[in-house]
PDB file of C-alpha atoms (C1' of nucleotides) in Angstrom:
ATOM      1  CA  MET L   1      80.986 -94.580 109.970  1.00  0.00           C
ATOM      2  CA  ALA L   2      82.773 -97.154 107.829  1.00  0.00           C
ATOM      3  CA  VAL L   3      81.197 -95.631 104.732  1.00  0.00           C
ATOM      4  CA  ALA L   4      82.212 -92.113 105.800  1.00  0.00           C
ATOM      5  CA  ARG L   5      85.815 -93.146 106.436  1.00  0.00           C
ATOM      6  CA  LEU L   6      86.084 -95.025 103.167  1.00  0.00           C
ATOM      7  CA  HIS L   7      84.619 -92.113 101.226  1.00  0.00           C
ATOM      8  CA  ARG L   8      86.997 -89.586 102.771  1.00  0.00           C
ATOM      9  CA  ARG L   9      89.995 -91.795 102.203  1.00  0.00           C
ATOM     10  CA  VAL L  10      89.210 -92.633  98.581  1.00  0.00           C
ATOM     11  CA  ARG L  11      88.435 -89.004  97.779  1.00  0.00           C
ATOM     12  CA  HIS L  12      91.745 -87.973  99.279  1.00  0.00           C
ATOM     13  CA  GLU L  13      93.524 -90.650  97.262  1.00  0.00           C
ATOM     14  CA  GLY L  14      92.333 -89.111  93.995  1.00  0.00           C
ATOM     15  CA  GLU L  15      94.001 -85.785  94.739  1.00  0.00           C
ATOM     16  CA  VAL L  16      97.356 -84.660  93.401  1.00  0.00           C
ATOM     17  CA  ALA L  17      99.338 -81.929  95.142  1.00  0.00           C
ATOM     18  CA  GLY L  18      98.980 -78.633  93.299  1.00  0.00           C
ATOM     19  CA  GLU L  19      96.179 -79.950  91.121  1.00  0.00           C
ATOM     20  CA  GLU L  20      93.210 -79.646  93.468  1.00  0.00           C
ATOM     21  CA  LEU L  21      89.955 -77.931  92.665  1.00  0.00           C
ATOM     22  CA  THR L  22      87.576 -76.708  95.352  1.00  0.00           C
ATOM     23  CA  ALA L  23      84.758 -79.113  96.136  1.00  0.00           C
ATOM     24  CA  SER L  24      82.289 -76.884  94.288  1.00  0.00           C
ATOM     25  CA  SER L  25      84.407 -76.618  91.158  1.00  0.00           C
ATOM     26  CA  MET L  26      85.041 -80.357  91.148  1.00  0.00           C
ATOM     27  CA  ALA L  27      81.336 -81.126  91.560  1.00  0.00           C
ATOM     28  CA  ALA L  28      80.439 -78.654  88.813  1.00  0.00           C
ATOM     29  CA  LEU L  29      82.983 -80.155  86.436  1.00  0.00           C
ATOM     30  CA  VAL L  30      81.657 -83.666  87.058  1.00  0.00           C
ATOM     31  CA  THR L  31      78.110 -82.448  86.371  1.00  0.00           C
ATOM     32  CA  ILE L  32      79.245 -80.644  83.212  1.00  0.00           C
ATOM     33  CA  GLU L  33      80.922 -83.836  82.047  1.00  0.00           C
ATOM     34  CA  ARG L  34      77.862 -85.955  82.747  1.00  0.00           C
ATOM     35  CA  ASN L  35      75.086 -83.585  81.684  1.00  0.00           C
ATOM     36  CA  GLY L  36      76.779 -82.368  78.545  1.00  0.00           C
ATOM     37  CA  PRO L  37      76.536 -78.719  77.513  1.00  0.00           C
ATOM     38  CA  ILE L  38      74.344 -77.379  80.301  1.00  0.00           C
ATOM     39  CA  THR L  39      73.062 -73.860  80.894  1.00  0.00           C
ATOM     40  CA  LEU L  40      74.629 -71.997  83.791  1.00  0.00           C
ATOM     41  CA  GLY L  41      71.241 -71.614  85.396  1.00  0.00           C
ATOM     42  CA  ASP L  42      70.503 -75.328  85.319  1.00  0.00           C
ATOM     43  CA  LEU L  43      74.001 -76.054  86.535  1.00  0.00           C
ATOM     44  CA  ALA L  44      73.544 -73.677  89.471  1.00  0.00           C
ATOM     45  CA  ALA L  45      70.233 -75.370  90.327  1.00  0.00           C
ATOM     46  CA  VAL L  46      71.663 -78.882  90.142  1.00  0.00           C
ATOM     47  CA  GLU L  47      74.649 -77.910  92.290  1.00  0.00           C
ATOM     48  CA  HIS L  48      72.564 -75.906  94.761  1.00  0.00           C
ATOM     49  CA  VAL L  49      74.578 -72.725  94.387  1.00  0.00           C
ATOM     50  CA  GLN L  50      73.392 -69.272  93.360  1.00  0.00           C
ATOM     51  CA  PRO L  51      73.833 -68.146  89.728  1.00  0.00           C
ATOM     52  CA  PRO L  52      76.562 -65.572  90.509  1.00  0.00           C
ATOM     53  CA  SER L  53      78.595 -68.286  92.200  1.00  0.00           C
ATOM     54  CA  MET L  54      78.240 -70.551  89.185  1.00  0.00           C
ATOM     55  CA  THR L  55      79.372 -67.723  86.919  1.00  0.00           C
ATOM     56  CA  ARG L  56      82.580 -67.579  88.939  1.00  0.00           C
ATOM     57  CA  ILE L  57      83.047 -71.333  89.149  1.00  0.00           C
ATOM     58  CA  VAL L  58      82.677 -71.763  85.392  1.00  0.00           C
ATOM     59  CA  ALA L  59      84.976 -68.785  84.765  1.00  0.00           C
ATOM     60  CA  ARG L  60      87.609 -70.507  86.856  1.00  0.00           C
ATOM     61  CA  LEU L  61      87.138 -73.846  85.065  1.00  0.00           C
ATOM     62  CA  GLU L  62      87.416 -72.018  81.747  1.00  0.00           C
ATOM     63  CA  GLU L  63      90.584 -70.284  82.931  1.00  0.00           C
ATOM     64  CA  LEU L  64      92.077 -73.693  83.764  1.00  0.00           C
ATOM     65  CA  GLY L  65      91.065 -74.993  80.347  1.00  0.00           C
ATOM     66  CA  TYR L  66      88.752 -77.630  81.803  1.00  0.00           C
ATOM     67  CA  ALA L  67      85.486 -76.179  80.448  1.00  0.00           C
ATOM     68  CA  THR L  68      84.213 -73.707  77.860  1.00  0.00           C
ATOM     69  CA  ARG L  69      81.258 -71.334  77.829  1.00  0.00           C
ATOM     70  CA  VAL L  70      79.202 -71.444  74.626  1.00  0.00           C
ATOM     71  CA  VAL L  71      76.482 -68.874  73.941  1.00  0.00           C
ATOM     72  CA  ASP L  72      73.246 -70.323  72.558  1.00  0.00           C
ATOM     73  CA  PRO L  73      72.836 -69.075  68.951  1.00  0.00           C
ATOM     74  CA  THR L  74      69.023 -69.086  69.107  1.00  0.00           C
ATOM     75  CA  ASP L  75      68.705 -67.356  72.501  1.00  0.00           C
ATOM     76  CA  ARG L  76      71.764 -65.286  73.137  1.00  0.00           C
ATOM     77  CA  ARG L  77      70.944 -64.737  76.812  1.00  0.00           C
ATOM     78  CA  VAL L  78      71.722 -68.393  77.451  1.00  0.00           C
ATOM     79  CA  ALA L  79      75.247 -69.695  78.022  1.00  0.00           C
ATOM     80  CA  ARG L  80      76.097 -73.361  78.204  1.00  0.00           C
ATOM     81  CA  ALA L  81      79.123 -74.944  79.833  1.00  0.00           C
ATOM     82  CA  ALA L  82      80.828 -77.902  78.177  1.00  0.00           C
ATOM     83  CA  ILE L  83      83.809 -79.975  79.248  1.00  0.00           C
ATOM     84  CA  THR L  84      87.057 -79.843  77.262  1.00  0.00           C
ATOM     85  CA  PRO L  85      89.405 -82.748  76.488  1.00  0.00           C
ATOM     86  CA  ALA L  86      91.743 -81.380  79.189  1.00  0.00           C
ATOM     87  CA  GLY L  87      88.829 -81.389  81.632  1.00  0.00           C
ATOM     88  CA  ARG L  88      88.061 -84.996  80.798  1.00  0.00           C
ATOM     89  CA  ARG L  89      91.709 -85.932  81.264  1.00  0.00           C
ATOM     90  CA  PHE L  90      91.779 -84.150  84.625  1.00  0.00           C
ATOM     91  CA  LEU L  91      88.772 -86.110  85.890  1.00  0.00           C
ATOM     92  CA  ALA L  92      90.142 -89.344  84.429  1.00  0.00           C
ATOM     93  CA  ARG L  93      93.445 -88.861  86.283  1.00  0.00           C
ATOM     94  CA  GLY L  94      91.641 -88.656  89.608  1.00  0.00           C
ATOM     95  CA  ARG L  95      89.562 -91.719  88.789  1.00  0.00           C
ATOM     96  CA  THR L  96      92.628 -93.677  87.774  1.00  0.00           C
ATOM     97  CA  ARG L  97      94.274 -92.885  91.102  1.00  0.00           C
ATOM     98  CA  ARG L  98      91.191 -93.812  93.100  1.00  0.00           C
ATOM     99  CA  ASP L  99      90.751 -97.020  91.125  1.00  0.00           C
ATOM    100  CA  ALA L 100      94.377 -97.967  91.670  1.00  0.00           C
ATOM    101  CA  PHE L 101      94.051 -97.386  95.403  1.00  0.00           C
ATOM    102  CA  LEU L 102      90.871 -99.431  95.637  1.00  0.00           C
ATOM    103  CA  THR L 103      92.338-102.201  93.504  1.00  0.00           C
ATOM    104  CA  ARG L 104      95.368-102.480  95.809  1.00  0.00           C
ATOM    105  CA  ARG L 105      93.114-102.637  98.844  1.00  0.00           C
ATOM    106  CA  VAL L 106      90.661-105.137  97.410  1.00  0.00           C
ATOM    107  CA  GLU L 107      93.504-107.396  96.297  1.00  0.00           C
ATOM    108  CA  ARG L 108      94.624-107.719  99.902  1.00  0.00           C
ATOM    109  CA  LEU L 109      91.300-109.324 100.796  1.00  0.00           C
ATOM    110  CA  SER L 110      90.624-113.054 100.612  1.00  0.00           C
ATOM    111  CA  PRO L 111      88.742-114.262  97.514  1.00  0.00           C
ATOM    112  CA  GLN L 112      85.807-114.966  99.828  1.00  0.00           C
ATOM    113  CA  ASP L 113      85.741-111.384 101.088  1.00  0.00           C
ATOM    114  CA  GLN L 114      86.093-110.027  97.572  1.00  0.00           C
ATOM    115  CA  ALA L 115      83.101-112.078  96.486  1.00  0.00           C
ATOM    116  CA  LEU L 116      81.183-110.852  99.518  1.00  0.00           C
ATOM    117  CA  LEU L 117      81.840-107.205  98.622  1.00  0.00           C
ATOM    118  CA  GLU L 118      80.776-107.865  95.058  1.00  0.00           C
ATOM    119  CA  ARG L 119      77.456-109.251  96.219  1.00  0.00           C
ATOM    120  CA  ALA L 120      76.965-106.503  98.807  1.00  0.00           C
ATOM    121  CA  LEU L 121      77.522-103.654  96.341  1.00  0.00           C
ATOM    122  CA  PRO L 122      74.103-103.837  94.631  1.00  0.00           C
ATOM    123  CA  VAL L 123      72.514-103.931  98.082  1.00  0.00           C
ATOM    124  CA  LEU L 124      74.307-100.700  99.050  1.00  0.00           C
ATOM    125  CA  GLU L 125      72.970 -99.153  95.856  1.00  0.00           C
ATOM    126  CA  ARG L 126      69.460-100.399  96.568  1.00  0.00           C
ATOM    127  CA  LEU L 127      69.614 -98.661  99.953  1.00  0.00           C
ATOM    128  CA  LEU L 128      69.166 -95.264  98.251  1.00  0.00           C
ATOM    129  CA  GLU L 129      66.673 -96.334  95.615  1.00  0.00           C
ATOM    130  CA  ASP L 130      63.275 -94.655  95.267  1.00  0.00           C
ATOM    131  CA  ASP L 131      64.665 -91.696  97.102  1.00  0.00           C
ATOM    132  CA  ALA L 132      61.816 -89.764  98.663  1.00  0.00           C
TER     133      ALA L 132
ATOM    134  CA  MET Q   1      80.497 -94.144  93.788  1.00  0.00           C
ATOM    135  CA  ALA Q   2      77.908 -96.032  95.834  1.00  0.00           C
ATOM    136  CA  VAL Q   3      79.903 -95.288  98.979  1.00  0.00           C
ATOM    137  CA  ALA Q   4      80.178 -91.595  98.074  1.00  0.00           C
ATOM    138  CA  ARG Q   5      76.446 -91.283  97.426  1.00  0.00           C
ATOM    139  CA  LEU Q   6      75.524 -93.095 100.604  1.00  0.00           C
ATOM    140  CA  HIS Q   7      77.874 -90.963 102.688  1.00  0.00           C
ATOM    141  CA  ARG Q   8      76.540 -87.704 101.265  1.00  0.00           C
ATOM    142  CA  ARG Q   9      72.955 -88.752 101.753  1.00  0.00           C
ATOM    143  CA  VAL Q  10      73.369 -89.979 105.313  1.00  0.00           C
ATOM    144  CA  ARG Q  11      75.329 -86.878 106.278  1.00  0.00           C
ATOM    145  CA  HIS Q  12      72.600 -84.706 104.827  1.00  0.00           C
ATOM    146  CA  GLU Q  13      69.983 -86.691 106.713  1.00  0.00           C
ATOM    147  CA  GLY Q  14      71.591 -85.821 110.058  1.00  0.00           C
ATOM    148  CA  GLU Q  15      71.175 -82.092 109.462  1.00  0.00           C
ATOM    149  CA  VAL Q  16      68.361 -79.960 110.817  1.00  0.00           C
ATOM    150  CA  ALA Q  17      67.449 -76.666 109.177  1.00  0.00           C
ATOM    151  CA  GLY Q  18      68.884 -73.767 111.177  1.00  0.00           C
ATOM    152  CA  GLU Q  19      71.026 -76.036 113.313  1.00  0.00           C
ATOM    153  CA  GLU Q  20      73.966 -76.688 111.012  1.00  0.00           C
ATOM    154  CA  LEU Q  21      77.608 -76.237 111.924  1.00  0.00           C
ATOM    155  CA  THR Q  22      80.360 -75.795 109.352  1.00  0.00           C
ATOM    156  CA  ALA Q  23      82.250 -78.977 108.523  1.00  0.00           C
ATOM    157  CA  SER Q  24      85.262 -77.761 110.539  1.00  0.00           C
ATOM    158  CA  SER Q  25      83.232 -76.913 113.617  1.00  0.00           C
ATOM    159  CA  MET Q  26      81.397 -80.221 113.436  1.00  0.00           C
ATOM    160  CA  ALA Q  27      84.652 -82.164 113.079  1.00  0.00           C
ATOM    161  CA  ALA Q  28      86.214 -80.219 115.961  1.00  0.00           C
ATOM    162  CA  LEU Q  29      83.229 -80.879 118.208  1.00  0.00           C
ATOM    163  CA  VAL Q  30      83.358 -84.603 117.451  1.00  0.00           C
ATOM    164  CA  THR Q  31      87.074 -84.655 118.286  1.00  0.00           C
ATOM    165  CA  ILE Q  32      86.475 -82.690 121.489  1.00  0.00           C
ATOM    166  CA  GLU Q  33      83.791 -85.196 122.457  1.00  0.00           C
ATOM    167  CA  ARG Q  34      86.015 -88.178 121.747  1.00  0.00           C
ATOM    168  CA  ASN Q  35      89.375 -86.889 122.991  1.00  0.00           C
ATOM    169  CA  GLY Q  36      88.049 -85.285 126.136  1.00  0.00           C
ATOM    170  CA  PRO Q  37      89.450 -81.969 127.371  1.00  0.00           C
ATOM    171  CA  ILE Q  38      92.069 -81.329 124.704  1.00  0.00           C
ATOM    172  CA  THR Q  39      94.447 -78.384 124.307  1.00  0.00           C
ATOM    173  CA  LEU Q  40      93.657 -76.007 121.459  1.00  0.00           C
ATOM    174  CA  GLY Q  41      97.071 -76.703 119.945  1.00  0.00           C
ATOM    175  CA  ASP Q  42      96.552 -80.459 119.885  1.00  0.00           C
ATOM    176  CA  LEU Q  43      93.063 -79.957 118.542  1.00  0.00           C
ATOM    177  CA  ALA Q  44      94.387 -77.756 115.727  1.00  0.00           C
ATOM    178  CA  ALA Q  45      97.007 -80.403 114.880  1.00  0.00           C
ATOM    179  CA  VAL Q  46      94.495 -83.271 114.866  1.00  0.00           C
ATOM    180  CA  GLU Q  47      92.077 -81.290 112.683  1.00  0.00           C
ATOM    181  CA  HIS Q  48      94.790 -79.993 110.355  1.00  0.00           C
ATOM    182  CA  VAL Q  49      93.926 -76.351 110.826  1.00  0.00           C
ATOM    183  CA  GLN Q  50      96.123 -73.502 112.055  1.00  0.00           C
ATOM    184  CA  PRO Q  51      95.919 -72.416 115.724  1.00  0.00           C
ATOM    185  CA  PRO Q  52      94.194 -69.087 114.982  1.00  0.00           C
ATOM    186  CA  SER Q  53      91.456 -70.942 113.124  1.00  0.00           C
ATOM    187  CA  MET Q  54      90.949 -73.289 116.050  1.00  0.00           C
ATOM    188  CA  THR Q  55      90.701 -70.316 118.402  1.00  0.00           C
ATOM    189  CA  ARG Q  56      87.781 -69.066 116.317  1.00  0.00           C
ATOM    190  CA  ILE Q  57      86.149 -72.466 115.933  1.00  0.00           C
ATOM    191  CA  VAL Q  58      86.222 -73.108 119.676  1.00  0.00           C
ATOM    192  CA  ALA Q  59      85.007 -69.560 120.369  1.00  0.00           C
ATOM    193  CA  ARG Q  60      82.022 -70.253 118.134  1.00  0.00           C
ATOM    194  CA  LEU Q  61      81.323 -73.616 119.783  1.00  0.00           C
ATOM    195  CA  GLU Q  62      81.527 -71.918 123.178  1.00  0.00           C
ATOM    196  CA  GLU Q  63      79.135 -69.193 121.997  1.00  0.00           C
ATOM    197  CA  LEU Q  64      76.653 -71.883 120.972  1.00  0.00           C
ATOM    198  CA  GLY Q  65      77.064 -73.566 124.341  1.00  0.00           C
ATOM    199  CA  TYR Q  66      78.449 -76.771 122.816  1.00  0.00           C
ATOM    200  CA  ALA Q  67      81.951 -76.520 124.309  1.00  0.00           C
ATOM    201  CA  THR Q  68      83.845 -74.711 127.065  1.00  0.00           C
ATOM    202  CA  ARG Q  69      87.388 -73.418 127.288  1.00  0.00           C
ATOM    203  CA  VAL Q  70      89.186 -74.320 130.532  1.00  0.00           C
ATOM    204  CA  VAL Q  71      92.539 -72.792 131.419  1.00  0.00           C
ATOM    205  CA  ASP Q  72      95.095 -75.258 132.810  1.00  0.00           C
ATOM    206  CA  PRO Q  73      95.730 -74.317 136.475  1.00  0.00           C
ATOM    207  CA  THR Q  74      99.351 -75.547 136.431  1.00  0.00           C
ATOM    208  CA  ASP Q  75     100.325 -73.869 133.121  1.00  0.00           C
ATOM    209  CA  ARG Q  76      98.112 -70.909 132.511  1.00  0.00           C
ATOM    210  CA  ARG Q  77      99.189 -70.519 128.900  1.00  0.00           C
ATOM    211  CA  VAL Q  78      97.326 -73.726 128.061  1.00  0.00           C
ATOM    212  CA  ALA Q  79      93.602 -73.820 127.324  1.00  0.00           C
ATOM    213  CA  ARG Q  80      91.639 -77.027 126.922  1.00  0.00           C
ATOM    214  CA  ALA Q  81      88.334 -77.472 125.150  1.00  0.00           C
ATOM    215  CA  ALA Q  82      85.682 -79.771 126.619  1.00  0.00           C
ATOM    216  CA  ILE Q  83      82.233 -80.698 125.365  1.00  0.00           C
ATOM    217  CA  THR Q  84      79.143 -79.582 127.281  1.00  0.00           C
ATOM    218  CA  PRO Q  85      75.933 -81.558 127.859  1.00  0.00           C
ATOM    219  CA  ALA Q  86      74.307 -79.382 125.165  1.00  0.00           C
ATOM    220  CA  GLY Q  87      77.140 -80.287 122.793  1.00  0.00           C
ATOM    221  CA  ARG Q  88      76.632 -83.964 123.481  1.00  0.00           C
ATOM    222  CA  ARG Q  89      72.914 -83.605 122.900  1.00  0.00           C
ATOM    223  CA  PHE Q  90      73.556 -81.769 119.633  1.00  0.00           C
ATOM    224  CA  LEU Q  91      75.775 -84.580 118.337  1.00  0.00           C
ATOM    225  CA  ALA Q  92      73.345 -87.200 119.612  1.00  0.00           C
ATOM    226  CA  ARG Q  93      70.456 -85.552 117.747  1.00  0.00           C
ATOM    227  CA  GLY Q  94      72.321 -85.835 114.452  1.00  0.00           C
ATOM    228  CA  ARG Q  95      73.233 -89.445 115.154  1.00  0.00           C
ATOM    229  CA  THR Q  96      69.639 -90.262 116.047  1.00  0.00           C
ATOM    230  CA  ARG Q  97      68.451 -88.809 112.755  1.00  0.00           C
ATOM    231  CA  ARG Q  98      71.053 -90.663 110.733  1.00  0.00           C
ATOM    232  CA  ASP Q  99      70.316 -93.893 112.570  1.00  0.00           C
ATOM    233  CA  ALA Q 100      66.588 -93.494 111.974  1.00  0.00           C
ATOM    234  CA  PHE Q 101      67.156 -92.897 108.280  1.00  0.00           C
ATOM    235  CA  LEU Q 102      69.431 -95.914 107.938  1.00  0.00           C
ATOM    236  CA  THR Q 103      67.060 -98.074 109.949  1.00  0.00           C
ATOM    237  CA  ARG Q 104      64.147 -97.178 107.659  1.00  0.00           C
ATOM    238  CA  ARG Q 105      66.227 -97.981 104.622  1.00  0.00           C
ATOM    239  CA  VAL Q 106      67.645-101.229 105.919  1.00  0.00           C
ATOM    240  CA  GLU Q 107      64.180-102.392 106.945  1.00  0.00           C
ATOM    241  CA  ARG Q 108      63.052-102.155 103.333  1.00  0.00           C
ATOM    242  CA  LEU Q 109      65.606-104.787 102.371  1.00  0.00           C
ATOM    243  CA  SER Q 110      64.948-108.511 102.403  1.00  0.00           C
ATOM    244  CA  PRO Q 111      66.289-110.420 105.429  1.00  0.00           C
ATOM    245  CA  GLN Q 112      68.819-112.012 103.072  1.00  0.00           C
ATOM    246  CA  ASP Q 113      70.128-108.622 101.952  1.00  0.00           C
ATOM    247  CA  GLN Q 114      70.235-107.364 105.527  1.00  0.00           C
ATOM    248  CA  ALA Q 115      72.336-110.369 106.503  1.00  0.00           C
ATOM    249  CA  LEU Q 116      74.590-109.765 103.505  1.00  0.00           C
ATOM    250  CA  LEU Q 117      75.216-106.154 104.566  1.00  0.00           C
ATOM    251  CA  GLU Q 118      75.947-107.280 108.101  1.00  0.00           C
ATOM    252  CA  ARG Q 119      78.598-109.674 106.862  1.00  0.00           C
ATOM    253  CA  ALA Q 120      80.044-107.165 104.378  1.00  0.00           C
ATOM    254  CA  LEU Q 121      80.490-104.399 106.968  1.00  0.00           C
ATOM    255  CA  PRO Q 122      83.615-105.830 108.638  1.00  0.00           C
ATOM    256  CA  VAL Q 123      85.101-106.319 105.169  1.00  0.00           C
ATOM    257  CA  LEU Q 124      84.554-102.633 104.360  1.00  0.00           C
ATOM    258  CA  GLU Q 125      86.306-101.787 107.622  1.00  0.00           C
ATOM    259  CA  ARG Q 126      89.178-104.125 106.817  1.00  0.00           C
ATOM    260  CA  LEU Q 127      89.671-102.305 103.511  1.00  0.00           C
ATOM    261  CA  LEU Q 128      91.250 -99.357 105.367  1.00  0.00           C
ATOM    262  CA  GLU Q 129      93.191-101.350 107.911  1.00  0.00           C
ATOM    263  CA  ASP Q 130      96.960-100.997 108.270  1.00  0.00           C
ATOM    264  CA  ASP Q 131      96.706 -97.661 106.599  1.00  0.00           C
ATOM    265  CA  ALA Q 132     100.060 -96.755 105.051  1.00  0.00           C
TER     266      ALA Q 132
ATOM    267  C1'  DT P   1      57.990 -56.820  80.897  1.00  0.00           C
ATOM    268  C1'  DA P   2      60.350 -61.261  81.944  1.00  0.00           C
ATOM    269  C1'  DT P   3      64.448 -63.965  81.893  1.00  0.00           C
ATOM    270  C1'  DT P   4      69.529 -65.198  81.746  1.00  0.00           C
ATOM    271  C1'  DG P   5      73.581 -64.240  83.286  1.00  0.00           C
ATOM    272  C1'  DT P   6      76.994 -60.738  85.165  1.00  0.00           C
ATOM    273  C1'  DT P   7      78.982 -57.109  88.150  1.00  0.00           C
ATOM    274  C1'  DA P   8      79.083 -54.806  92.844  1.00  0.00           C
ATOM    275  C1'  DT P   9      79.337 -55.538  97.463  1.00  0.00           C
ATOM    276  C1'  DA P  10      79.243 -57.878 101.977  1.00  0.00           C
ATOM    277  C1'  DC P  11      79.976 -61.906 104.915  1.00  0.00           C
ATOM    278  C1'  DT P  12      82.164 -66.191 106.426  1.00  0.00           C
ATOM    279  C1'  DC P  13      86.007 -69.083 106.893  1.00  0.00           C
ATOM    280  C1'  DT P  14      90.806 -69.783 106.808  1.00  0.00           C
ATOM    281  C1'  DA P  15      95.605 -68.549 106.626  1.00  0.00           C
ATOM    282  C1'  DT P  16     100.031 -65.844 107.790  1.00  0.00           C
ATOM    283  C1'  DA P  17     102.145 -62.324 110.633  1.00  0.00           C
ATOM    284  C1'  DA P  18     102.471 -59.848 114.714  1.00  0.00           C
ATOM    285  C1'  DC P  19     101.408 -59.738 119.472  1.00  0.00           C
ATOM    286  C1'  DT P  20     100.297 -60.954 124.646  1.00  0.00           C
ATOM    287  C1'  DA P  21     100.680 -63.875 128.569  1.00  0.00           C
ATOM    288  C1'  DT P  22     102.759 -67.077 130.733  1.00  0.00           C
ATOM    289  C1'  DA P  23     106.737 -70.236 131.630  1.00  0.00           C
TER     290       DA P  23
ATOM    291  C1'  DT K   1     114.150 -66.947 125.445  1.00  0.00           C
ATOM    292  C1'  DA K   2     110.494 -70.285 124.215  1.00  0.00           C
ATOM    293  C1'  DT K   3     105.728 -71.670 124.038  1.00  0.00           C
ATOM    294  C1'  DA K   4     100.345 -71.403 123.926  1.00  0.00           C
ATOM    295  C1'  DG K   5      97.098 -68.951 122.385  1.00  0.00           C
ATOM    296  C1'  DT K   6      95.029 -64.542 120.525  1.00  0.00           C
ATOM    297  C1'  DT K   7      94.404 -60.394 117.682  1.00  0.00           C
ATOM    298  C1'  DA K   8      95.228 -58.035 113.105  1.00  0.00           C
ATOM    299  C1'  DT K   9      94.922 -58.449 108.484  1.00  0.00           C
ATOM    300  C1'  DA K  10      94.490 -60.515 103.897  1.00  0.00           C
ATOM    301  C1'  DG K  11      92.752 -63.988 100.528  1.00  0.00           C
ATOM    302  C1'  DA K  12      89.402 -67.390  98.994  1.00  0.00           C
ATOM    303  C1'  DG K  13      84.657 -68.524  98.154  1.00  0.00           C
ATOM    304  C1'  DT K  14      79.786 -67.695  98.403  1.00  0.00           C
ATOM    305  C1'  DA K  15      75.573 -64.998  98.913  1.00  0.00           C
ATOM    306  C1'  DT K  16      72.213 -61.055  98.047  1.00  0.00           C
ATOM    307  C1'  DA K  17      71.241 -56.890  95.427  1.00  0.00           C
ATOM    308  C1'  DA K  18      71.594 -54.235  91.470  1.00  0.00           C
ATOM    309  C1'  DC K  19      72.455 -54.281  86.644  1.00  0.00           C
ATOM    310  C1'  DA K  20      72.967 -55.365  81.383  1.00  0.00           C
ATOM    311  C1'  DA K  21      71.653 -57.882  77.537  1.00  0.00           C
ATOM    312  C1'  DT K  22      68.305 -60.311  75.175  1.00  0.00           C
ATOM    313  C1'  DA K  23      63.815 -62.121  74.391  1.00  0.00           C
TER     314       DA K  23
END
DNA sequence: TATTGTTATACTCTATAACTATA
DNA sequence: TATAGTTATAGAGTATAACAATA
């Protein structure tokens, strides 16, 4: 429950009024940023949405200037989505806000508690390792 | 990021194929469970949805047998939603699954790491205290 | 003939506006 | 006349089915 609350709150903190993307579009943009130019089919598979939905999501991201669609020159059936500088800036803005929020909150803790969190973090990550 | 991943994974773990509720319906049911018989208006306010949406959400929960609508005898304009035994069981099933998953994962950790998590938990909770 | 992605269409969820029933 | 909730209707977002382009 603590993890759920913290996640919701931090996610909310990254948002700016009038600048939100739907959860799907945001997730797709993050995946496009991380997995470089990626085919729409692969992107749909990774994000667990159907191809027609991904067509629309990428069209919207392109409309906003956050991503571009590039047709593969060797197989012109394939289209790849890539992030734009504006898309990177958009994601960075959210991260900056979330980081600032977390920094403020962590600074209110005692040095002992801060050290405790720092040691606990790798354990939290280990909790999901070898996912099967 | 670790918190986000853990939250998503644990949430997913509580789901059973063919037994899912939308996020709104799930949140409403949890609030109905916690805040007892609650008027639809209050419920809509707490959940940040509009009254017509809450009418539909509660209608769906009632259809599934997870909640009931009870008209206030002293002011018959007012309807309150209450959880049913089936609703409680539904929520309990999800919690049981999430608990089982977390238990399995925590048991794979060393006793030292388990103790570390136990001490870090109240710090995570303190992070969101005095929310302003 | 198979594959990648798109267009056509339908369904779900939510919102705003208009309405009903109580008070 | 005001309030609680519902019904009517419209706008997102997603899915399945049918299609177009390319291999």
